[in-house]
JSON list of N, CA and C in Angstrom, two decimals:
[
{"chain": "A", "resi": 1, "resn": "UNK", "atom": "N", "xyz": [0.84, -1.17, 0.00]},
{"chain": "A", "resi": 1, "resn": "UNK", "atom": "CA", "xyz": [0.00, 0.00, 0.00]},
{"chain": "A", "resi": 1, "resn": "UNK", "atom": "C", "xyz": [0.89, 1.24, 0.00]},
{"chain": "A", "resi": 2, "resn": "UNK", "atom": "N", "xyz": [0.49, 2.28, -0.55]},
{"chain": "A", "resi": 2, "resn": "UNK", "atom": "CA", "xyz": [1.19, 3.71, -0.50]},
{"chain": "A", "resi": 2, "resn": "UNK", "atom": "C", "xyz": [0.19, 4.53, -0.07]},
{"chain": "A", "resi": 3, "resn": "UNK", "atom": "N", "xyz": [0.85, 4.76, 1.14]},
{"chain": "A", "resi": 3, "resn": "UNK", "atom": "CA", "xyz": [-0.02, 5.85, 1.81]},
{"chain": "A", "resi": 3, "resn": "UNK", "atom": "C", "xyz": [0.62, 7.52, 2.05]},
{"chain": "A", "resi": 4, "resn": "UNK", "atom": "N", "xyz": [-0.39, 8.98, 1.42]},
{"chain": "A", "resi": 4, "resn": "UNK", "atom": "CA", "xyz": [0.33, 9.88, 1.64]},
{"chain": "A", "resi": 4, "resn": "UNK", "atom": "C", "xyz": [-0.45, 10.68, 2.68]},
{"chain": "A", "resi": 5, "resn": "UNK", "atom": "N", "xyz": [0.47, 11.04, 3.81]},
{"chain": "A", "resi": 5, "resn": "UNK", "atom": "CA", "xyz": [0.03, 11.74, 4.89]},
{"chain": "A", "resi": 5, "resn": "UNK", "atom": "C", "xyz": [-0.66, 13.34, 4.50]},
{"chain": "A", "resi": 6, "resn": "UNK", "atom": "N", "xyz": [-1.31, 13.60, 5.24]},
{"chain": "A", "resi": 6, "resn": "UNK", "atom": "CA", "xyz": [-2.38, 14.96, 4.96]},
{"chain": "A", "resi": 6, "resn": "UNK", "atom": "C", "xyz": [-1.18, 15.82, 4.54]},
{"chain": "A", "resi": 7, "resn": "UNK", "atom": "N", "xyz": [-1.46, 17.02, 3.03]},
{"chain": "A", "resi": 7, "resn": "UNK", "atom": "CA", "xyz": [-0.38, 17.59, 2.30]},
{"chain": "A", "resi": 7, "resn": "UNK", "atom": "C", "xyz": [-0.92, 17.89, 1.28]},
{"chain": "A", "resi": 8, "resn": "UNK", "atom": "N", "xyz": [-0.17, 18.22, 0.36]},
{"chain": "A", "resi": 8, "resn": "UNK", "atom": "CA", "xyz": [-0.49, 18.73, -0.98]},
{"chain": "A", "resi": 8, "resn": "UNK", "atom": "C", "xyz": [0.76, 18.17, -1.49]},
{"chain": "A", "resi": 9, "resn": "UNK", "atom": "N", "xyz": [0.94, 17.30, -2.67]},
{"chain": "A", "resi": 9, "resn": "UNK", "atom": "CA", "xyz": [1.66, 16.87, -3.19]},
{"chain": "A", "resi": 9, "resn": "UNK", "atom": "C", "xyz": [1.38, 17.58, -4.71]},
{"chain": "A", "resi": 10, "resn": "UNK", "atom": "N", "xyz": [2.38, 18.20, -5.11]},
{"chain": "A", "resi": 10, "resn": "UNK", "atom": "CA", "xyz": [2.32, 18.46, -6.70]},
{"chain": "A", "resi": 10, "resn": "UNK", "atom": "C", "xyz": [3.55, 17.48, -7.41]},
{"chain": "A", "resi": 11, "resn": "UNK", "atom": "N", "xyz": [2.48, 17.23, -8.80]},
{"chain": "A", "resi": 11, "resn": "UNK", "atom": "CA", "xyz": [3.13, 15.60, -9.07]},
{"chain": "A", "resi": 11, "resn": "UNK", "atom": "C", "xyz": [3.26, 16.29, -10.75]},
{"chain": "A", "resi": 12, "resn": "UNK", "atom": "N", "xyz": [4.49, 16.29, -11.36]},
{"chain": "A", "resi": 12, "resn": "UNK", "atom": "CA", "xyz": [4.67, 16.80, -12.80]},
{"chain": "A", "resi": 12, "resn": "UNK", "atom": "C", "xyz": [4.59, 15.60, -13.74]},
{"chain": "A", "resi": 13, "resn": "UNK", "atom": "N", "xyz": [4.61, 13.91, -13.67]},
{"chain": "A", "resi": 13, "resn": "UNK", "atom": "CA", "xyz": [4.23, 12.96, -14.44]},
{"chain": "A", "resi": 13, "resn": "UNK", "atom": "C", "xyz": [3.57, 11.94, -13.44]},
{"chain": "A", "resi": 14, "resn": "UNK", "atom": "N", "xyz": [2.64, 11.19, -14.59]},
{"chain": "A", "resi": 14, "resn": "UNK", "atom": "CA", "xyz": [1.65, 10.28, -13.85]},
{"chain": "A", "resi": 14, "resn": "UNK", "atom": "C", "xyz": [2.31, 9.12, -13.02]},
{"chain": "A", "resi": 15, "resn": "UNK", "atom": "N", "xyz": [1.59, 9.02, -11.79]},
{"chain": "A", "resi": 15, "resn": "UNK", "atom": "CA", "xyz": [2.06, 7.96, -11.04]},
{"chain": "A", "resi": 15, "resn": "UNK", "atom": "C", "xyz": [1.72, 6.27, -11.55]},
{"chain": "A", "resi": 16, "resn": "UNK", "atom": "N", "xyz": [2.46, 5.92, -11.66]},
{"chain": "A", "resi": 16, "resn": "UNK", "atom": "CA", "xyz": [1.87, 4.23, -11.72]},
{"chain": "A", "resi": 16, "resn": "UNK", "atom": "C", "xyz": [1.68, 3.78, -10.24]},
{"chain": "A", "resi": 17, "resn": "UNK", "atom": "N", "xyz": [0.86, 3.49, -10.40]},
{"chain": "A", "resi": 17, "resn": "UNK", "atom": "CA", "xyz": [0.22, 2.79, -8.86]},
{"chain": "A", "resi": 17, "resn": "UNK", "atom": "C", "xyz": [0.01, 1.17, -9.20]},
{"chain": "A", "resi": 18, "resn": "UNK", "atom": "N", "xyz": [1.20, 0.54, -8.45]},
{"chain": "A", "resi": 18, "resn": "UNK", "atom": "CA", "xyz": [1.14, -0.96, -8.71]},
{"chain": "A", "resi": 18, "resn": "UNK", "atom": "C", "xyz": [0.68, -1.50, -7.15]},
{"chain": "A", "resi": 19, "resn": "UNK", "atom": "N", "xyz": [0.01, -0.54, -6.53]},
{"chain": "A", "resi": 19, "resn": "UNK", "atom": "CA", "xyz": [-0.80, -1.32, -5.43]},
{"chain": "A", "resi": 19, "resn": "UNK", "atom": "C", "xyz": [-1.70, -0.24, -4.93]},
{"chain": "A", "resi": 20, "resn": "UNK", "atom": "N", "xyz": [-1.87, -0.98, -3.41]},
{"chain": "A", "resi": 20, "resn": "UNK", "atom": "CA", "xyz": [-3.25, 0.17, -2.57]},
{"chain": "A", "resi": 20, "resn": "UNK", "atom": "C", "xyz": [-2.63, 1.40, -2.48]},
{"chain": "A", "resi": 21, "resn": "UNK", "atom": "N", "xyz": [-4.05, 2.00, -3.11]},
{"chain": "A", "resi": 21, "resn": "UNK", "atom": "CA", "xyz": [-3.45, 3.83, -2.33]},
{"chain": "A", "resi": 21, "resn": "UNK", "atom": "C", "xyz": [-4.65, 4.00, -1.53]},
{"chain": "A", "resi": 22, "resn": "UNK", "atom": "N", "xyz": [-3.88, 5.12, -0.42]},
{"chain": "A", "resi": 22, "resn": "UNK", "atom": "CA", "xyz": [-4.55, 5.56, 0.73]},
{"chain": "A", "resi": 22, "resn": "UNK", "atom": "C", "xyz": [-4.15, 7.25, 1.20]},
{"chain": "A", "resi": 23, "resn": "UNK", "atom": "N", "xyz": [-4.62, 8.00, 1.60]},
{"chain": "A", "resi": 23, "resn": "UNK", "atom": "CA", "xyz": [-4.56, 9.09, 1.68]},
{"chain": "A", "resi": 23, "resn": "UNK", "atom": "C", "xyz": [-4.93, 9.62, 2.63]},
{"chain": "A", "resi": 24, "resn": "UNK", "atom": "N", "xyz": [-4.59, 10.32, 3.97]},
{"chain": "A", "resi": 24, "resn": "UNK", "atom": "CA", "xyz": [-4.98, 10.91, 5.24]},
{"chain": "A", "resi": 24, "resn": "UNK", "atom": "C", "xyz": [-5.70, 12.21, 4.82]},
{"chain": "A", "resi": 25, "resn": "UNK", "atom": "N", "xyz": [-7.03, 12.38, 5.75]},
{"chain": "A", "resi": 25, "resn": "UNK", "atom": "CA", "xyz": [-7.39, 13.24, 5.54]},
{"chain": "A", "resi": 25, "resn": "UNK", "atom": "C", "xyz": [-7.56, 14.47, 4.80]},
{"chain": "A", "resi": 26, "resn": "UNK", "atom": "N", "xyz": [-6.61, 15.30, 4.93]},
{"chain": "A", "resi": 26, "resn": "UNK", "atom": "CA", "xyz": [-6.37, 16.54, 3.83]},
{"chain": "A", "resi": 26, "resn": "UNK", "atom": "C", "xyz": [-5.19, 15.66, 2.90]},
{"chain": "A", "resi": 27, "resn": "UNK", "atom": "N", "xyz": [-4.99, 14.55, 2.23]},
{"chain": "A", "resi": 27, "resn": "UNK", "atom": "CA", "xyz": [-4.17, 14.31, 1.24]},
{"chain": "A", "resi": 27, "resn": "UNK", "atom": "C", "xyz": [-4.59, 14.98, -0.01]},
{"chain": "A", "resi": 28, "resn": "UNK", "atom": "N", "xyz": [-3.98, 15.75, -0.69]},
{"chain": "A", "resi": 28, "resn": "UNK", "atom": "CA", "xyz": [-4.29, 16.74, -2.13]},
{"chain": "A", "resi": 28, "resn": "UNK", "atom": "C", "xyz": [-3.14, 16.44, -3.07]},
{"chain": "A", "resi": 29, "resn": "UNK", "atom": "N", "xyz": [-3.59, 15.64, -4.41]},
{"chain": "A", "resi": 29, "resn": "UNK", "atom": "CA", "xyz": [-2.77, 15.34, -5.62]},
{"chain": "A", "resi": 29, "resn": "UNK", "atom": "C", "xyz": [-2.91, 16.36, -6.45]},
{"chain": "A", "resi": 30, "resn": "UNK", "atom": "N", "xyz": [-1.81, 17.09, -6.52]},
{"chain": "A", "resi": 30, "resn": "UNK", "atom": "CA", "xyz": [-2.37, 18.31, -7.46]},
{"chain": "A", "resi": 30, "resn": "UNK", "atom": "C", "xyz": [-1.23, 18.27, -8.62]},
{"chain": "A", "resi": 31, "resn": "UNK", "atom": "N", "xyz": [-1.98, 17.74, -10.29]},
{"chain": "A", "resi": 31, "resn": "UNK", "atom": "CA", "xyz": [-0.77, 17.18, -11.43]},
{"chain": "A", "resi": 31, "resn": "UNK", "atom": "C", "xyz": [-0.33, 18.82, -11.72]},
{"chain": "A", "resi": 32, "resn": "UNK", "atom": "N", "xyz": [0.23, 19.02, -12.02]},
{"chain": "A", "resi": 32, "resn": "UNK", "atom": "CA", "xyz": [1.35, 20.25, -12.49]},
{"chain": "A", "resi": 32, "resn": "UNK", "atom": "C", "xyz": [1.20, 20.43, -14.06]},
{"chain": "A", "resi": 33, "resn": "UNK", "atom": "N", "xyz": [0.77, 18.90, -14.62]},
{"chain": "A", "resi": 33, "resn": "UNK", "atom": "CA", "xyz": [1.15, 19.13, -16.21]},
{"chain": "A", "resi": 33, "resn": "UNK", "atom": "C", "xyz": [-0.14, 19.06, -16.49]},
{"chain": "A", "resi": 34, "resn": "UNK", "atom": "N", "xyz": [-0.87, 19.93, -17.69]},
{"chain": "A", "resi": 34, "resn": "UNK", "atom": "CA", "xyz": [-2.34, 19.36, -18.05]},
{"chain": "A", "resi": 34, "resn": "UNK", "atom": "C", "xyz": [-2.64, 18.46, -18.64]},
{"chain": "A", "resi": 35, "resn": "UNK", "atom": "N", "xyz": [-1.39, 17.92, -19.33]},
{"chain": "A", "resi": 35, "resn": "UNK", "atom": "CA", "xyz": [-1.66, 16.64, -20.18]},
{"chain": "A", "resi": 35, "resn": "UNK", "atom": "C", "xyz": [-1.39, 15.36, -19.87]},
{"chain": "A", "resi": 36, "resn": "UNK", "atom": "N", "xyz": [-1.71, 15.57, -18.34]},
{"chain": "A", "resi": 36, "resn": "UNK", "atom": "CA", "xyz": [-0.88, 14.10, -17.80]},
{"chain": "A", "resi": 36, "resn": "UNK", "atom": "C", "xyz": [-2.11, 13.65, -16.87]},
{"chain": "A", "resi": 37, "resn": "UNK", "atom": "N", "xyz": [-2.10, 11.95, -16.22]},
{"chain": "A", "resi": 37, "resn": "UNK", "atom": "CA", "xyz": [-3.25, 12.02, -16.15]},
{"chain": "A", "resi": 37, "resn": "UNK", "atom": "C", "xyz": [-2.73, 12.10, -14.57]},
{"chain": "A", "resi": 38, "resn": "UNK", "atom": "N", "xyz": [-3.19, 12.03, -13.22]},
{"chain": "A", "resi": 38, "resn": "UNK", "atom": "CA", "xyz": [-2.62, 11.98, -11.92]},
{"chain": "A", "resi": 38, "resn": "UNK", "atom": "C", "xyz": [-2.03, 10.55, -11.75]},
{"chain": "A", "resi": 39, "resn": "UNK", "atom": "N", "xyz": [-2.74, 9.42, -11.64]},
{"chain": "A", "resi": 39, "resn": "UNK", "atom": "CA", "xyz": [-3.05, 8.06, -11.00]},
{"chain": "A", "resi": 39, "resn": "UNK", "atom": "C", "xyz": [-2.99, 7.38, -12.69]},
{"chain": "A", "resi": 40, "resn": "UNK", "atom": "N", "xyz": [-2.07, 5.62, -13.02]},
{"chain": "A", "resi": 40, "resn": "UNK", "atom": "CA", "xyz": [-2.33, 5.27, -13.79]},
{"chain": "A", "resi": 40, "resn": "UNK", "atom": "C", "xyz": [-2.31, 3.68, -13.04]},
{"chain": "A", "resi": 41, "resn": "UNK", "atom": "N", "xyz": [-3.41, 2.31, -13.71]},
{"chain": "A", "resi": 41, "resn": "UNK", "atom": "CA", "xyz": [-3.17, 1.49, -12.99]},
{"chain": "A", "resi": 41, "resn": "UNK", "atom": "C", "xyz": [-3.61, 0.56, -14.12]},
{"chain": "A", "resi": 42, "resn": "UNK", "atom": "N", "xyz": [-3.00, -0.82, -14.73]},
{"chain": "A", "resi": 42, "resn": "UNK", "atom": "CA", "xyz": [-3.18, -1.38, -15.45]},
{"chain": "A", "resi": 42, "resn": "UNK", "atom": "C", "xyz": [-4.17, -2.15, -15.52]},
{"chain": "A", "resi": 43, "resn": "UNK", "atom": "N", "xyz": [-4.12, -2.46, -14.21]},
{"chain": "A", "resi": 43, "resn": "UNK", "atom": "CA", "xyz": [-5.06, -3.94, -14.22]},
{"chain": "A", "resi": 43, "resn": "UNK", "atom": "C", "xyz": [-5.44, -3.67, -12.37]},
{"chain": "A", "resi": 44, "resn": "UNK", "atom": "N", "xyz": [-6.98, -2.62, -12.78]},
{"chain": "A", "resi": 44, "resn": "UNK", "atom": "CA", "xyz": [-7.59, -2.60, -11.37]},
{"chain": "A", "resi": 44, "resn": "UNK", "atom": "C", "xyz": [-8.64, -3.92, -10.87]},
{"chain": "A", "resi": 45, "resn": "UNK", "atom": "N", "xyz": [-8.30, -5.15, -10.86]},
{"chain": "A", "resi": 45, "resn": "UNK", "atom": "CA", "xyz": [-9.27, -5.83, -9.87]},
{"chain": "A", "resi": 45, "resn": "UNK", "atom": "C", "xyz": [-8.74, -6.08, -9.04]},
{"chain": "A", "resi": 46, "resn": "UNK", "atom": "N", "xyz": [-9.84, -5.81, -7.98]},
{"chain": "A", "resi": 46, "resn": "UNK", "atom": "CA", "xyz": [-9.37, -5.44, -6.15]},
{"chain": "A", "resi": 46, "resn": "UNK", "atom": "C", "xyz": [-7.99, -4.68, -6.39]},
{"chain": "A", "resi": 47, "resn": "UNK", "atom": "N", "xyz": [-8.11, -4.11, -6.89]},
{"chain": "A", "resi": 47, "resn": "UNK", "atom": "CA", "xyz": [-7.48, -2.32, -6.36]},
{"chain": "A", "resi": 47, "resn": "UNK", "atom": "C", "xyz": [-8.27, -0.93, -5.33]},
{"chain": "A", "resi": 48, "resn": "UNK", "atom": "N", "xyz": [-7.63, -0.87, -4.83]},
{"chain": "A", "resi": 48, "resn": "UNK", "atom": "CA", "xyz": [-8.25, 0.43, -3.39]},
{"chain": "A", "resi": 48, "resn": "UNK", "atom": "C", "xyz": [-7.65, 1.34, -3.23]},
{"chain": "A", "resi": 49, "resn": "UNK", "atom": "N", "xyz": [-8.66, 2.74, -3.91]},
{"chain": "A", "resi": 49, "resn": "UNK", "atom": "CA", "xyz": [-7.96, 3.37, -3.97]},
{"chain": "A", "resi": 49, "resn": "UNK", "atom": "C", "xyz": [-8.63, 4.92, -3.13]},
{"chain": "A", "resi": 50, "resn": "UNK", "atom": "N", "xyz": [-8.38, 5.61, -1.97]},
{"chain": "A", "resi": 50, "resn": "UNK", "atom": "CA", "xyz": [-9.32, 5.89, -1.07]},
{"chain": "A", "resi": 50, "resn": "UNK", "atom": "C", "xyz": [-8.67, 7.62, -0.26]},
{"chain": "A", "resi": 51, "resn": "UNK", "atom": "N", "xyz": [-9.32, 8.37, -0.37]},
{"chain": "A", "resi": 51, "resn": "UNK", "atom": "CA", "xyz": [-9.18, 9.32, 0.83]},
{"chain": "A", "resi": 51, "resn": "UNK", "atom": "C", "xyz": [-8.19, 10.65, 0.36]},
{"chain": "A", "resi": 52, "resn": "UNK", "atom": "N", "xyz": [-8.13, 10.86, -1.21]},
{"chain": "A", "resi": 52, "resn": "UNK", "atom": "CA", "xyz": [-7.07, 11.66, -1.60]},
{"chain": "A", "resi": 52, "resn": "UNK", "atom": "C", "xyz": [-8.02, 12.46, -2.41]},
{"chain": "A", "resi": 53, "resn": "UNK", "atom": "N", "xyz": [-7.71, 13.71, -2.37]},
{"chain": "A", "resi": 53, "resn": "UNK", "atom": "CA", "xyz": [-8.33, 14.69, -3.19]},
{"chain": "A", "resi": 53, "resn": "UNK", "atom": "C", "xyz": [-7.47, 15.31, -4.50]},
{"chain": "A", "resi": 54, "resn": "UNK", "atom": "N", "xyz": [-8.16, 15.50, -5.71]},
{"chain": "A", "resi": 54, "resn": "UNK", "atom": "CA", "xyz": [-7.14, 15.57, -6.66]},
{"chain": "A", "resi": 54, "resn": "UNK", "atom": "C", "xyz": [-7.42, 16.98, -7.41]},
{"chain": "A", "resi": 55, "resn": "UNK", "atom": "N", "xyz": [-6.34, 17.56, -7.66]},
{"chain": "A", "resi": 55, "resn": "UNK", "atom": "CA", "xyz": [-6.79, 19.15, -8.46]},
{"chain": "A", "resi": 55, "resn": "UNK", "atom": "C", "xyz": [-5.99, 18.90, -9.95]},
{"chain": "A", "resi": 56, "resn": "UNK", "atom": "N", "xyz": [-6.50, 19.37, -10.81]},
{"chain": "A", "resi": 56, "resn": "UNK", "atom": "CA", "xyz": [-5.64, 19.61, -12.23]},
{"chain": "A", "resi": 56, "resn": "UNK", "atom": "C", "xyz": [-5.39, 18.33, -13.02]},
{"chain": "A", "resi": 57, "resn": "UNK", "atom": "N", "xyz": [-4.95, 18.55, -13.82]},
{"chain": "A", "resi": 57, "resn": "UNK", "atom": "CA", "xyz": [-4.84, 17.20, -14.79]},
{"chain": "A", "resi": 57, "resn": "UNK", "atom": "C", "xyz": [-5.42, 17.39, -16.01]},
{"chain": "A", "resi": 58, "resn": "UNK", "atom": "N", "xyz": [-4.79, 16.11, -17.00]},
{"chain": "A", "resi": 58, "resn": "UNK", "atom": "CA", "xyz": [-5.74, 15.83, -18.04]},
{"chain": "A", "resi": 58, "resn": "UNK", "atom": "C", "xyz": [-7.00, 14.84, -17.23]},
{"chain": "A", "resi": 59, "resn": "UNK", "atom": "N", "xyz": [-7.01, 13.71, -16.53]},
{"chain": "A", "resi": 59, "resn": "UNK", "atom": "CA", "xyz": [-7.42, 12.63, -15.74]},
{"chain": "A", "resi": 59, "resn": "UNK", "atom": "C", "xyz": [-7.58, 12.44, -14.71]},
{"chain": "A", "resi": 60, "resn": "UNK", "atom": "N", "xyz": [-7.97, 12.15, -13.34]},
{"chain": "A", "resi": 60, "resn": "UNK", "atom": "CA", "xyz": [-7.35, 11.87, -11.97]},
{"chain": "A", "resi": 60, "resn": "UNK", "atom": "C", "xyz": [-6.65, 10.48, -12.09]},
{"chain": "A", "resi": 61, "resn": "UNK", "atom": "N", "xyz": [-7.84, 9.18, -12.92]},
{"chain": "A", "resi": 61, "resn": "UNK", "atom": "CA", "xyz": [-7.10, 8.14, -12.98]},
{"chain": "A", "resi": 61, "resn": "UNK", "atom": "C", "xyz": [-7.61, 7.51, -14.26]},
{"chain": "A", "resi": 62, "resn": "UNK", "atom": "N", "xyz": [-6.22, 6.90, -14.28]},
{"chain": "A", "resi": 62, "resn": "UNK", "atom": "CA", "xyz": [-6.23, 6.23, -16.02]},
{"chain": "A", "resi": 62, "resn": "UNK", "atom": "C", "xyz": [-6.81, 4.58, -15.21]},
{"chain": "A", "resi": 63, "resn": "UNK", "atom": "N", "xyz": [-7.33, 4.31, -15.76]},
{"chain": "A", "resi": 63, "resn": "UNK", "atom": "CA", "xyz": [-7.77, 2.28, -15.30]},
{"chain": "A", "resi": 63, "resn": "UNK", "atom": "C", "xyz": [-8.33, 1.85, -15.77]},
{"chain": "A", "resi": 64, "resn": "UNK", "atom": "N", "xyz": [-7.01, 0.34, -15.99]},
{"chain": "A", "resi": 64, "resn": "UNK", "atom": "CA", "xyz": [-7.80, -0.37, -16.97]},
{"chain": "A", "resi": 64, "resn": "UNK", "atom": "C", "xyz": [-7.93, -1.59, -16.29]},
{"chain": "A", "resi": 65, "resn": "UNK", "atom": "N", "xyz": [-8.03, -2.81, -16.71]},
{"chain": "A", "resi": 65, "resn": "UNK", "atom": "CA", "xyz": [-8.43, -4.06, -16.78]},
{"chain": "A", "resi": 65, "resn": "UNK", "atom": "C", "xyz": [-8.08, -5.20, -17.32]},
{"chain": "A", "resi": 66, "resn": "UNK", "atom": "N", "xyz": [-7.47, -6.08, -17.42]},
{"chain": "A", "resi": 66, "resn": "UNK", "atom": "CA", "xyz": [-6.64, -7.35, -18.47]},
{"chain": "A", "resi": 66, "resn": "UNK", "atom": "C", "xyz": [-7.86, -7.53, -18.86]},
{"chain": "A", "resi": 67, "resn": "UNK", "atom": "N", "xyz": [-8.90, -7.90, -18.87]},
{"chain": "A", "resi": 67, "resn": "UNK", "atom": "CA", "xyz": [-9.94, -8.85, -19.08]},
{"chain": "A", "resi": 67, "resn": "UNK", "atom": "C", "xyz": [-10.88, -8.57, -20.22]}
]
């Protein structure tokens, strides 16, 4: 799991998220680039993803699926 403590994180390329995300209270993803998406995850079954607030972007999250 990746968990980010209450903050404002400014993020200039998309994260790959290869597991749980979690986010404390005031957690704030704010992308920097407009053409990027925040969150990318290939293959979300039982993925959790919870408690983060997101500003800017092309996306908050890219997700897909093998199936």
């Amino acid at each position: 799991m990746v968990f980010f403590p209450s903050g404002k994180y400014l993020v200039s390329d998309t994260i790959e998220a290869g597991a749980d995300v979690e986010g404390e209270r005031m957690a704030v993803i704010q992308q920097k680039t407009a053409e990027k998406d925040s969150f990318f995850h290939a293959d979300t079954w039982r993925w959790h993803l919870s408690g983060l607030t997101f500003v800017a972007g092309r996306h908050h999250l890219d997700i897909g699926n093998n199936n």
